[in-house]
Amino acid sequence: MEPHPRPTAPAGSPPLGALPVEPLLTSEFDADPGAVYERLRRRYGPVAPVGLMGVPVWLVLGYTEVTEVLRNESLWRRDVRYWRTRAEGGLPRDWPLLAGYEVRQMMFMDDEEHRAARRTHHSALSPFQDARSPEGWELRASVARYADELVAMLAAESGSVGFADLGAQYTRPLLLMVTTRLFGCPVELGDELVMDLWRMLDGGPDAAPATGRALAAFTRLAAHRRARPGDDLTSYMLLADPDLSDEQLGRELFMNAVYLNDITGNMVLNTLLEVLRGNATVRRSLSAGQLGETVNRAALANPPVANMCFRFAARDVRLGDVWVRAGDVVSPSAAAAHQDLLALGSSYMVGSTISTRAHLGWGAGPHQCPSAARELGSLIVTTAVGRIFDHFTQAELTLPPDQLPWRSGPVVRGLRILPVRYEMAAPHRPEAVPPPAGTAAHAADGQTKGLLAALRRLMFGGRDKGVSGS
Ligand code: HEM
């Protein structure tokens, strides 16, 4: 019997490169991405051509189409070598996103190579997500202790009634502290790495050289932990796959550090915002232990990974109302898919017909956030948000929610600042018990004090201007 012929795009269907595209990353998109998705949907249907810094890309907007792309790995590939325009040398040499996609790490692998890398991650991350393991217990206690220390620092600097930017003065330093602890950074490397991650996430003029230095520092960290293993993610990655070279492990650590800082940090801020803008019922739900539901609602309203990383079509395929050709690039948009999903429910809050757990904030399919990383991310988000509202007796936004400034990139959307006026019970006393002397946690505690002093300069060195909303 003749094998079923593979479909090919009909001659009359316009190829991506021939379509007029509107640039996606505009000031309108920064302020109101929902309006842009809506306009594209009206014009093209669930899949629309857009320009990403001058390069045409299919943006997938429909919930059904996004989940199809995320789940069907034999058709939608992650390896950048499938990208036809790149293979043909058609990308601008200095295209800003190319360097990131050329870094060969788990996210851009397919099939067995990808599955093996995920097994390594899973086995290395698992001890930290399990509250019954010593590593899991210690990490939980550390996150709470760091949160308490940062609130104490805020009280010491700005008083028990004052203004704060919960981004620069709480969330970002908290996650940098967690990173040095989880990754097992020695003091000398930790300080330098934290400064560079800070500059990189800031996206300022120093961001590009800081990214290069951070990658190099993660490679040095890999070599350090190979020589001196400890109870940390770096050492456990090496234990799970001793064949990993320092360079490869450095690249994997770098990618995890971005998820841990940028993505998890944005999830903390989005959840804080969800509580701050919510009514008394939302705030009461925190004490009733329903924080997980608030996190889901925040992920649905504002997924930090708004537009997921590229996939490449393995063959010609019809998606939505368009023909995507073999080697075309698509970006599945979780944010647009959520808009689609919410249109089925109520207009603002999630209606009873839609479960908040249907969100794609963790991705879906073979590349979704690994389960151990999800647990870890959730633990950090709920602890960070929970501790703030344990300490603050009052907290209000100092800007109306629709005037908060957002940062929209090709992948991530996050708040630039989260300015609040707070009141806390004074005097503030951290509740967490210090770890016993002589333990690994005790040594790490001393290291964290040094790091806190370094972070203090960044947190209070003029970054709090404008947080009162004036
Ligand atoms: C609340 C926090 C987090 C959110 C919202 C989140 C979200 C996501 C999403 C949407 C993806 C899929 C991206 C895609 O398919 O293009 C992903 C993948 C991934 N995440 Fe997370 N993540 C979080 C925390 C973390 C943490 C804490 C880690 C590790 C320490 C982590 C490690 C990873 C890794 C390694 C992948 C790549 C998986 C693969 O390609 O197979 N994530 N995450």
Short mmCIF file of C-alpha atoms and ligand atoms in Angstrom, two decimals:
data_model
loop_
_atom_site.label_atom_id
_atom_site.label_comp_id
_atom_site.label_asym_id
_atom_site.label_seq_id
_atom_site.Cartn_x
_atom_site.Cartn_y
_atom_site.Cartn_z
CA MET A 1 0.00 0.00 0.00
CA GLU A 2 1.24 3.53 -0.80
CA PRO A 3 2.25 5.39 2.39
CA HIS A 4 -0.11 8.26 3.15
CA PRO A 5 1.47 11.32 1.47
CA ARG A 6 2.61 14.03 3.87
CA PRO A 7 0.66 17.24 3.36
CA THR A 8 2.43 20.10 1.67
CA ALA A 9 1.37 23.74 1.72
CA PRO A 10 -0.81 24.54 -1.32
CA ALA A 11 0.94 26.72 -3.89
CA GLY A 12 -1.47 29.62 -3.28
CA SER A 13 -0.88 29.87 0.50
CA PRO A 14 1.39 32.81 1.36
CA PRO A 15 4.76 31.92 2.93
CA LEU A 16 5.69 33.63 6.22
CA GLY A 17 8.47 35.69 4.62
CA ALA A 18 6.09 37.15 2.01
CA LEU A 19 3.50 38.46 4.49
CA PRO A 20 3.47 42.03 5.78
CA VAL A 21 4.15 41.82 9.52
CA GLU A 22 3.59 44.31 12.30
CA PRO A 23 6.37 44.52 14.90
CA LEU A 24 5.31 42.85 18.15
CA LEU A 25 7.50 44.66 20.67
CA THR A 26 6.03 48.16 20.65
CA SER A 27 5.13 50.59 23.43
CA GLU A 28 1.48 49.56 22.94
CA PHE A 29 2.48 45.92 23.55
CA ASP A 30 4.39 46.98 26.69
CA ALA A 31 1.33 48.74 28.09
CA ASP A 32 -1.50 46.50 26.85
CA PRO A 33 -0.48 43.22 25.19
CA GLY A 34 -4.07 41.99 25.38
CA ALA A 35 -5.20 44.66 22.91
CA VAL A 36 -2.44 43.65 20.48
CA TYR A 37 -3.32 39.93 20.72
CA GLU A 38 -6.98 40.79 20.17
CA ARG A 39 -6.25 42.85 17.06
CA LEU A 40 -4.03 40.12 15.59
CA ARG A 41 -6.69 37.51 16.34
CA ARG A 42 -9.38 39.56 14.59
CA ARG A 43 -7.19 40.03 11.53
CA TYR A 44 -5.59 36.58 11.16
CA GLY A 45 -7.38 34.11 13.46
CA PRO A 46 -5.52 31.92 15.98
CA VAL A 47 -2.09 32.16 14.27
CA ALA A 48 -0.67 35.52 13.16
CA PRO A 49 2.54 36.65 11.46
CA VAL A 50 4.47 39.23 13.52
CA GLY A 51 7.91 40.82 13.36
CA LEU A 52 10.31 40.10 16.25
CA MET A 53 13.11 42.65 16.07
CA GLY A 54 12.90 42.55 12.26
CA VAL A 55 12.48 38.77 11.83
CA PRO A 56 9.07 37.29 10.86
CA VAL A 57 7.64 34.71 13.29
CA TRP A 58 4.25 32.96 13.55
CA LEU A 59 2.69 33.96 16.87
CA VAL A 60 0.26 31.27 18.06
CA LEU A 61 -2.67 32.90 19.90
CA GLY A 62 -5.41 30.24 20.21
CA TYR A 63 -5.55 27.98 23.30
CA THR A 64 -6.16 24.85 21.17
CA GLU A 65 -3.35 25.68 18.75
CA VAL A 66 -0.89 26.60 21.55
CA THR A 67 -1.47 23.30 23.38
CA GLU A 68 -1.12 21.38 20.07
CA VAL A 69 2.27 23.02 19.42
CA LEU A 70 3.50 22.44 22.98
CA ARG A 71 2.43 18.78 23.09
CA ASN A 72 3.32 17.43 19.64
CA GLU A 73 7.11 17.17 19.78
CA SER A 74 7.51 15.09 16.61
CA LEU A 75 6.03 17.93 14.58
CA TRP A 76 7.18 20.98 16.57
CA ARG A 77 10.93 20.77 17.20
CA ARG A 78 13.11 22.72 19.65
CA ASP A 79 16.51 22.30 18.03
CA VAL A 80 17.41 25.61 16.38
CA ARG A 81 19.04 23.68 13.51
CA TYR A 82 15.50 23.04 12.16
CA TRP A 83 15.06 26.78 11.52
CA ARG A 84 15.15 27.24 7.74
CA THR A 85 15.90 30.98 7.71
CA ARG A 86 18.89 30.42 10.02
CA ALA A 87 20.16 27.45 8.00
CA GLU A 88 19.93 29.52 4.81
CA GLY A 89 21.87 32.40 6.45
CA GLY A 90 18.81 34.68 6.27
CA LEU A 91 18.99 36.05 9.85
CA PRO A 92 20.64 39.42 10.47
CA ARG A 93 24.11 38.63 11.87
CA ASP A 94 23.54 40.87 14.91
CA TRP A 95 19.97 39.72 15.60
CA PRO A 96 19.78 40.13 19.40
CA LEU A 97 17.89 36.88 20.13
CA LEU A 98 20.16 34.55 18.17
CA ALA A 99 22.95 34.30 20.78
CA GLY A 100 20.48 32.89 23.35
CA TYR A 101 19.11 30.25 20.95
CA GLU A 102 22.62 29.18 19.97
CA VAL A 103 23.48 28.26 23.59
CA ARG A 104 23.13 24.48 23.47
CA GLN A 105 21.27 23.43 26.61
CA MET A 106 18.30 21.24 27.55
CA MET A 107 15.61 23.67 26.40
CA PHE A 108 16.80 23.45 22.81
CA MET A 109 17.20 19.67 22.59
CA ASP A 110 14.80 17.05 21.22
CA ASP A 111 14.00 13.36 21.72
CA GLU A 112 16.35 11.08 23.70
CA GLU A 113 19.02 13.76 24.24
CA HIS A 114 16.33 15.96 25.79
CA ARG A 115 14.83 13.14 27.88
CA ALA A 116 18.27 12.24 29.28
CA ALA A 117 18.92 15.89 30.22
CA ARG A 118 15.51 16.05 31.96
CA ARG A 119 16.30 12.91 33.96
CA THR A 120 19.51 14.58 35.18
CA HIS A 121 17.62 17.73 36.18
CA HIS A 122 14.88 15.74 37.87
CA SER A 123 17.27 13.68 39.96
CA ALA A 124 19.34 16.76 40.93
CA LEU A 125 16.33 18.96 41.80
CA SER A 126 14.23 16.34 43.62
CA PRO A 127 15.98 16.46 47.04
CA PHE A 128 15.18 20.19 47.27
CA GLN A 129 11.46 19.90 46.59
CA ASP A 130 10.90 17.13 49.14
CA ALA A 131 10.19 18.65 52.57
CA ARG A 132 11.14 15.35 54.24
CA SER A 133 14.70 15.34 52.89
CA PRO A 134 17.37 17.35 54.81
CA GLU A 135 18.07 19.45 51.69
CA GLY A 136 14.38 20.18 51.18
CA TRP A 137 13.84 21.09 54.81
CA GLU A 138 16.91 23.30 54.90
CA LEU A 139 15.99 25.12 51.68
CA ARG A 140 12.46 25.80 52.96
CA ALA A 141 13.87 27.20 56.21
CA SER A 142 16.42 29.30 54.27
CA VAL A 143 13.81 30.91 52.01
CA ALA A 144 11.74 31.93 55.05
CA ARG A 145 14.83 33.19 56.89
CA TYR A 146 16.05 35.25 53.91
CA ALA A 147 12.58 36.75 53.52
CA ASP A 148 12.56 37.70 57.22
CA GLU A 149 16.05 39.20 56.98
CA LEU A 150 15.05 41.34 54.01
CA VAL A 151 11.93 42.60 55.79
CA ALA A 152 14.09 43.37 58.85
CA MET A 153 16.50 45.28 56.61
CA LEU A 154 13.61 47.24 55.14
CA ALA A 155 12.39 48.13 58.64
CA ALA A 156 15.90 49.22 59.66
CA GLU A 157 16.36 51.39 56.54
CA SER A 158 12.87 52.79 55.99
CA GLY A 159 11.07 52.32 59.30
CA SER A 160 8.10 50.20 60.30
CA VAL A 161 5.81 52.51 58.30
CA GLY A 162 7.12 53.50 54.89
CA PHE A 163 7.38 53.00 51.15
CA ALA A 164 9.09 50.13 49.36
CA ASP A 165 9.55 48.69 45.92
CA LEU A 166 8.82 45.01 46.51
CA GLY A 167 10.73 44.21 43.31
CA ALA A 168 14.14 45.77 43.94
CA GLN A 169 13.98 45.71 47.75
CA TYR A 170 12.52 42.28 48.37
CA THR A 171 11.89 39.85 45.50
CA ARG A 172 15.06 40.25 43.50
CA PRO A 173 17.53 40.07 46.43
CA LEU A 174 15.55 37.16 47.91
CA LEU A 175 15.92 35.08 44.76
CA LEU A 176 19.59 35.95 44.37
CA MET A 177 20.15 34.73 47.95
CA VAL A 178 18.25 31.51 47.19
CA THR A 179 20.35 31.05 44.02
CA THR A 180 23.70 31.24 45.80
CA ARG A 181 22.41 28.80 48.45
CA LEU A 182 20.80 26.31 46.03
CA PHE A 183 23.65 26.35 43.52
CA GLY A 184 26.38 26.10 46.18
CA CYS A 185 28.24 29.27 45.17
CA PRO A 186 31.38 29.91 47.23
CA VAL A 187 31.52 33.42 48.73
CA GLU A 188 33.99 34.88 46.23
CA LEU A 189 32.02 33.58 43.24
CA GLY A 190 28.62 34.25 44.80
CA ASP A 191 29.06 38.01 45.22
CA GLU A 192 30.38 38.51 41.72
CA LEU A 193 27.74 36.26 40.17
CA VAL A 194 24.90 37.93 42.03
CA MET A 195 26.01 41.37 40.83
CA ASP A 196 26.16 40.16 37.22
CA LEU A 197 22.79 38.39 37.37
CA TRP A 198 21.37 41.61 38.81
CA ARG A 199 22.83 43.66 35.93
CA MET A 200 21.65 41.10 33.38
CA LEU A 201 18.07 41.04 34.70
CA ASP A 202 18.05 44.83 34.87
CA GLY A 203 18.42 44.85 31.05
CA GLY A 204 20.50 48.04 31.24
CA PRO A 205 23.59 48.96 29.19
CA ASP A 206 25.78 46.50 31.16
CA ALA A 207 23.43 43.56 30.50
CA ALA A 208 25.31 41.96 27.57
CA PRO A 209 28.80 41.86 29.14
CA ALA A 210 27.21 40.83 32.48
CA THR A 211 25.53 37.85 30.73
CA GLY A 212 28.88 36.71 29.29
CA ARG A 213 30.54 37.01 32.70
CA ALA A 214 27.66 35.14 34.40
CA LEU A 215 27.96 32.23 31.92
CA ALA A 216 31.72 32.08 32.55
CA ALA A 217 31.14 32.21 36.33
CA PHE A 218 28.70 29.25 36.14
CA THR A 219 31.39 27.27 34.28
CA ARG A 220 33.87 28.08 37.08
CA LEU A 221 31.24 27.07 39.63
CA ALA A 222 30.86 23.70 37.86
CA ALA A 223 34.63 23.14 38.05
CA HIS A 224 34.68 24.20 41.72
CA ARG A 225 31.93 21.76 42.73
CA ARG A 226 33.48 18.94 40.71
CA ALA A 227 36.57 19.36 42.90
CA ARG A 228 34.64 20.03 46.16
CA PRO A 229 31.15 18.45 46.04
CA GLY A 230 28.53 19.68 48.52
CA ASP A 231 24.77 19.43 49.20
CA ASP A 232 23.81 21.67 46.29
CA LEU A 233 22.21 21.54 42.85
CA THR A 234 25.56 21.85 41.02
CA SER A 235 27.03 18.85 42.84
CA TYR A 236 23.83 16.81 42.42
CA MET A 237 23.79 17.51 38.67
CA LEU A 238 27.34 16.10 38.49
CA LEU A 239 26.32 13.12 40.61
CA ALA A 240 23.41 12.42 38.23
CA ASP A 241 25.57 12.81 35.10
CA PRO A 242 29.33 12.73 35.77
CA ASP A 243 29.97 13.02 32.00
CA LEU A 244 28.72 16.63 31.93
CA SER A 245 31.60 18.92 31.01
CA ASP A 246 32.11 22.10 33.04
CA GLU A 247 30.96 24.16 30.03
CA GLN A 248 27.78 22.11 29.50
CA LEU A 249 26.93 22.15 33.21
CA GLY A 250 27.65 25.90 33.27
CA ARG A 251 25.08 26.40 30.47
CA GLU A 252 22.45 24.28 32.27
CA LEU A 253 23.03 26.17 35.53
CA PHE A 254 22.75 29.48 33.72
CA MET A 255 19.35 28.51 32.25
CA ASN A 256 18.13 27.33 35.65
CA ALA A 257 19.34 30.57 37.23
CA VAL A 258 17.26 32.58 34.75
CA TYR A 259 14.15 30.53 35.61
CA LEU A 260 14.88 30.82 39.31
CA ASN A 261 15.47 34.57 39.24
CA ASP A 262 13.60 36.17 36.37
CA ILE A 263 10.64 33.79 35.97
CA THR A 264 10.12 32.87 39.63
CA GLY A 265 10.72 36.51 40.62
CA ASN A 266 8.01 37.70 38.23
CA MET A 267 5.66 35.05 39.59
CA VAL A 268 6.27 36.35 43.13
CA LEU A 269 5.54 39.93 42.01
CA ASN A 270 2.46 38.95 39.99
CA THR A 271 1.08 37.02 42.98
CA LEU A 272 1.81 39.93 45.34
CA LEU A 273 -0.03 42.18 42.87
CA GLU A 274 -2.96 39.75 42.72
CA VAL A 275 -3.27 39.96 46.52
CA LEU A 276 -2.70 43.74 46.73
CA ARG A 277 -5.33 44.52 44.11
CA GLY A 278 -7.69 41.87 45.43
CA ASN A 279 -10.55 42.41 47.78
CA ALA A 280 -10.76 41.41 51.45
CA THR A 281 -11.74 37.86 50.45
CA VAL A 282 -8.49 37.39 48.50
CA ARG A 283 -6.46 38.67 51.46
CA ARG A 284 -8.38 36.49 53.91
CA SER A 285 -7.76 33.47 51.68
CA LEU A 286 -4.03 33.79 52.44
CA SER A 287 -4.55 33.00 56.08
CA ALA A 288 -6.94 30.23 55.12
CA GLY A 289 -4.03 28.49 53.35
CA GLN A 290 -5.37 29.13 49.86
CA LEU A 291 -2.31 30.89 48.53
CA GLY A 292 -1.89 28.22 45.83
CA GLU A 293 -5.18 29.32 44.29
CA THR A 294 -3.99 32.96 44.23
CA VAL A 295 -0.77 31.85 42.49
CA ASN A 296 -2.85 30.03 39.84
CA ARG A 297 -5.02 33.10 39.33
CA ALA A 298 -1.92 35.29 38.92
CA ALA A 299 -0.42 32.78 36.45
CA LEU A 300 -3.60 32.87 34.43
CA ALA A 301 -3.88 36.68 34.41
CA ASN A 302 -0.15 37.34 33.82
CA PRO A 303 2.00 34.30 33.00
CA PRO A 304 5.68 35.31 33.44
CA VAL A 305 6.63 33.19 30.39
CA ALA A 306 4.15 35.12 28.26
CA ASN A 307 5.36 33.91 24.84
CA MET A 308 7.17 30.63 24.97
CA CYS A 309 10.46 29.91 23.26
CA PHE A 310 10.48 29.07 19.57
CA ARG A 311 9.43 25.79 18.03
CA PHE A 312 10.23 24.86 14.40
CA ALA A 313 7.87 22.96 12.08
CA ALA A 314 9.28 19.57 11.04
CA ARG A 315 7.06 19.60 7.91
CA ASP A 316 4.37 21.69 6.24
CA VAL A 317 1.29 21.80 8.47
CA ARG A 318 -1.97 23.67 8.69
CA LEU A 319 -2.30 25.51 12.01
CA GLY A 320 -5.32 27.70 12.68
CA ASP A 321 -6.12 29.43 9.39
CA VAL A 322 -2.58 29.41 7.96
CA TRP A 323 -0.12 26.99 6.38
CA VAL A 324 3.13 26.82 8.34
CA ARG A 325 5.96 25.54 6.15
CA ALA A 326 8.71 23.08 7.17
CA GLY A 327 11.42 25.00 9.05
CA ASP A 328 9.17 27.98 9.89
CA VAL A 329 9.46 29.43 13.39
CA VAL A 330 6.47 29.68 15.76
CA SER A 331 6.16 31.23 19.22
CA PRO A 332 3.29 29.78 21.29
CA SER A 333 1.79 32.56 23.40
CA ALA A 334 0.57 31.45 26.83
CA ALA A 335 -0.68 34.99 27.51
CA ALA A 336 -2.83 35.09 24.35
CA ALA A 337 -4.05 31.52 24.94
CA HIS A 338 -5.16 32.52 28.45
CA GLN A 339 -7.08 35.46 26.97
CA ASP A 340 -8.79 32.94 24.70
CA LEU A 341 -9.55 30.69 27.67
CA LEU A 342 -10.87 33.55 29.79
CA ALA A 343 -13.18 34.65 26.98
CA LEU A 344 -15.01 31.38 27.62
CA GLY A 345 -15.42 32.31 31.28
CA SER A 346 -16.26 35.60 32.94
CA SER A 347 -14.75 38.89 31.81
CA TYR A 348 -12.42 39.60 34.75
CA MET A 349 -12.18 36.98 37.44
CA VAL A 350 -12.12 33.39 36.40
CA GLY A 351 -15.64 32.13 35.98
CA SER A 352 -16.95 28.95 37.48
CA THR A 353 -16.74 27.19 34.11
CA ILE A 354 -12.96 27.59 33.84
CA SER A 355 -10.51 26.00 36.29
CA THR A 356 -7.62 28.30 37.18
CA ARG A 357 -5.45 25.19 36.91
CA ALA A 358 -6.01 25.06 33.12
CA HIS A 359 -3.35 27.77 32.77
CA LEU A 360 -0.21 27.24 30.70
CA GLY A 361 2.01 29.17 33.11
CA TRP A 362 4.19 26.06 33.55
CA GLY A 363 4.06 25.22 29.84
CA ALA A 364 2.73 21.85 28.62
CA GLY A 365 4.05 18.75 26.89
CA PRO A 366 7.61 17.39 26.91
CA HIS A 367 9.31 20.75 27.63
CA GLN A 368 6.99 21.88 30.41
CA CYS A 369 8.61 23.02 33.64
CA PRO A 370 10.03 19.84 35.27
CA SER A 371 7.84 18.68 38.19
CA ALA A 372 10.62 19.11 40.78
CA ALA A 373 11.28 22.67 39.49
CA ARG A 374 7.54 23.46 39.67
CA GLU A 375 7.40 22.32 43.27
CA LEU A 376 10.46 24.38 44.06
CA GLY A 377 9.09 27.43 42.21
CA SER A 378 5.74 27.12 44.01
CA LEU A 379 7.43 26.75 47.37
CA ILE A 380 9.49 29.91 46.82
CA VAL A 381 6.51 31.92 45.53
CA THR A 382 4.17 30.91 48.38
CA THR A 383 6.85 31.45 51.06
CA ALA A 384 7.92 34.84 49.64
CA VAL A 385 4.33 36.09 49.38
CA GLY A 386 3.22 34.53 52.66
CA ARG A 387 6.08 36.07 54.69
CA ILE A 388 5.36 39.58 53.37
CA PHE A 389 1.75 39.45 54.49
CA ASP A 390 2.77 37.85 57.81
CA HIS A 391 4.93 40.90 58.54
CA PHE A 392 2.87 43.69 56.97
CA THR A 393 -0.19 44.69 58.93
CA GLN A 394 -1.13 47.07 56.09
CA ALA A 395 0.01 47.27 52.47
CA GLU A 396 -1.40 49.29 49.57
CA LEU A 397 -0.20 49.92 46.04
CA THR A 398 0.96 53.50 45.58
CA LEU A 399 -0.03 53.48 41.89
CA PRO A 400 -3.36 52.44 40.36
CA PRO A 401 -2.92 48.87 38.99
CA ASP A 402 -3.40 50.03 35.38
CA GLN A 403 -0.49 52.50 35.75
CA LEU A 404 2.09 49.98 36.97
CA PRO A 405 5.03 49.81 34.54
CA TRP A 406 5.63 46.42 32.87
CA ARG A 407 8.64 45.11 31.00
CA SER A 408 7.71 43.06 27.91
CA GLY A 409 10.36 41.08 26.10
CA PRO A 410 10.00 38.46 23.36
CA VAL A 411 9.46 35.81 26.08
CA VAL A 412 9.01 37.31 29.54
CA ARG A 413 6.54 39.89 30.81
CA GLY A 414 7.07 41.21 34.31
CA LEU A 415 6.56 44.22 36.54
CA ARG A 416 9.38 46.76 36.51
CA ILE A 417 8.52 47.89 40.05
CA LEU A 418 5.87 47.04 42.64
CA PRO A 419 5.58 50.18 44.79
CA VAL A 420 3.72 49.89 48.08
CA ARG A 421 3.09 51.81 51.25
CA TYR A 422 3.38 49.41 54.15
CA GLU A 423 2.94 49.23 57.89
CA MET A 424 4.49 46.46 59.90
CA ALA A 425 4.34 45.46 63.52
CA ALA A 426 7.35 47.05 65.24
CA PRO A 427 9.87 46.11 66.43
CA HIS A 428 10.38 43.48 63.76
CA ARG A 429 11.93 40.19 64.93
CA PRO A 430 12.70 37.46 62.40
CA GLU A 431 10.96 34.28 63.53
CA ALA A 432 13.15 31.74 61.81
CA VAL A 433 15.51 29.85 64.09
CA PRO A 434 19.18 30.17 63.06
CA PRO A 435 20.71 26.87 61.92
CA PRO A 436 22.83 24.98 64.47
CA ALA A 437 26.58 25.79 64.55
CA GLY A 438 28.82 23.40 62.65
CA THR A 439 26.19 22.46 60.02
CA ALA A 440 26.41 23.21 56.29
CA ALA A 441 23.44 25.50 56.74
CA HIS A 442 25.34 27.44 59.41
CA ALA A 443 28.31 27.97 57.08
CA ALA A 444 25.95 29.09 54.33
CA ASP A 445 24.28 31.43 56.82
CA GLY A 446 27.58 33.28 57.40
CA GLN A 447 28.04 33.53 53.65
CA THR A 448 24.53 34.94 53.26
CA LYS A 449 25.27 37.72 55.76
CA GLY A 450 28.14 38.89 53.51
CA LEU A 451 25.88 38.69 50.50
CA LEU A 452 23.16 40.65 52.29
CA ALA A 453 25.65 43.45 52.93
CA ALA A 454 26.52 43.53 49.20
CA LEU A 455 22.86 43.47 48.19
CA ARG A 456 22.11 46.29 50.62
CA ARG A 457 24.17 48.65 48.46
CA LEU A 458 22.14 47.68 45.38
CA MET A 459 18.81 47.81 47.17
CA PHE A 460 19.19 51.15 48.84
CA GLY A 461 21.61 52.82 46.45
CA GLY A 462 19.06 55.19 44.90
CA ARG A 463 16.79 52.45 43.55
CA ASP A 464 13.89 53.36 45.77
CA LYS A 465 13.26 56.67 44.06
CA GLY A 466 9.78 57.01 42.69
CA VAL A 467 8.30 54.18 44.71
CA SER A 468 5.96 56.49 46.55
CA GLY A 469 4.28 56.98 43.19
CA SER A 470 4.88 60.73 43.24
C1 HEM B 1 7.03 30.04 39.40
C2 HEM B 1 8.14 29.79 38.77
C3 HEM B 1 8.28 29.15 37.41
C4 HEM B 1 7.50 29.25 36.27
C5 HEM B 1 6.24 30.08 36.08
C6 HEM B 1 8.12 28.41 35.26
C7 HEM B 1 7.63 28.25 33.98
C8 HEM B 1 8.21 27.45 33.01
C9 HEM B 1 7.71 27.30 31.65
C10 HEM B 1 6.49 27.99 31.07
C11 HEM B 1 8.53 26.43 31.00
C12 HEM B 1 8.37 25.91 29.56
C13 HEM B 1 8.96 26.88 28.55
C14 HEM B 1 8.75 26.42 27.12
O1 HEM B 1 8.17 25.36 26.85
O2 HEM B 1 9.19 27.17 26.21
C15 HEM B 1 9.57 26.04 31.95
C16 HEM B 1 10.61 25.19 31.66
C17 HEM B 1 11.66 24.96 32.52
N1 HEM B 1 11.78 25.38 33.83
FE1 HEM B 1 10.42 26.42 34.88
N2 HEM B 1 9.24 27.83 35.79
C18 HEM B 1 9.38 28.25 37.10
C19 HEM B 1 10.36 27.89 38.00
C20 HEM B 1 11.45 27.12 37.69
C21 HEM B 1 12.55 26.84 38.60
C22 HEM B 1 12.63 27.32 40.04
C23 HEM B 1 13.44 26.08 37.89
C24 HEM B 1 14.76 25.50 38.34
C25 HEM B 1 15.43 25.79 39.41
C26 HEM B 1 12.90 25.87 36.57
C27 HEM B 1 13.50 25.13 35.58
C28 HEM B 1 12.97 24.93 34.32
C29 HEM B 1 13.67 24.16 33.29
C30 HEM B 1 15.01 23.46 33.45
C31 HEM B 1 12.84 24.20 32.14
C32 HEM B 1 13.13 23.60 30.76
C33 HEM B 1 12.43 22.27 30.58
C34 HEM B 1 12.66 21.64 29.21
O3 HEM B 1 12.98 22.32 28.23
O4 HEM B 1 12.49 20.41 29.13
N3 HEM B 1 11.69 26.51 36.48
N4 HEM B 1 9.35 26.67 33.16
#
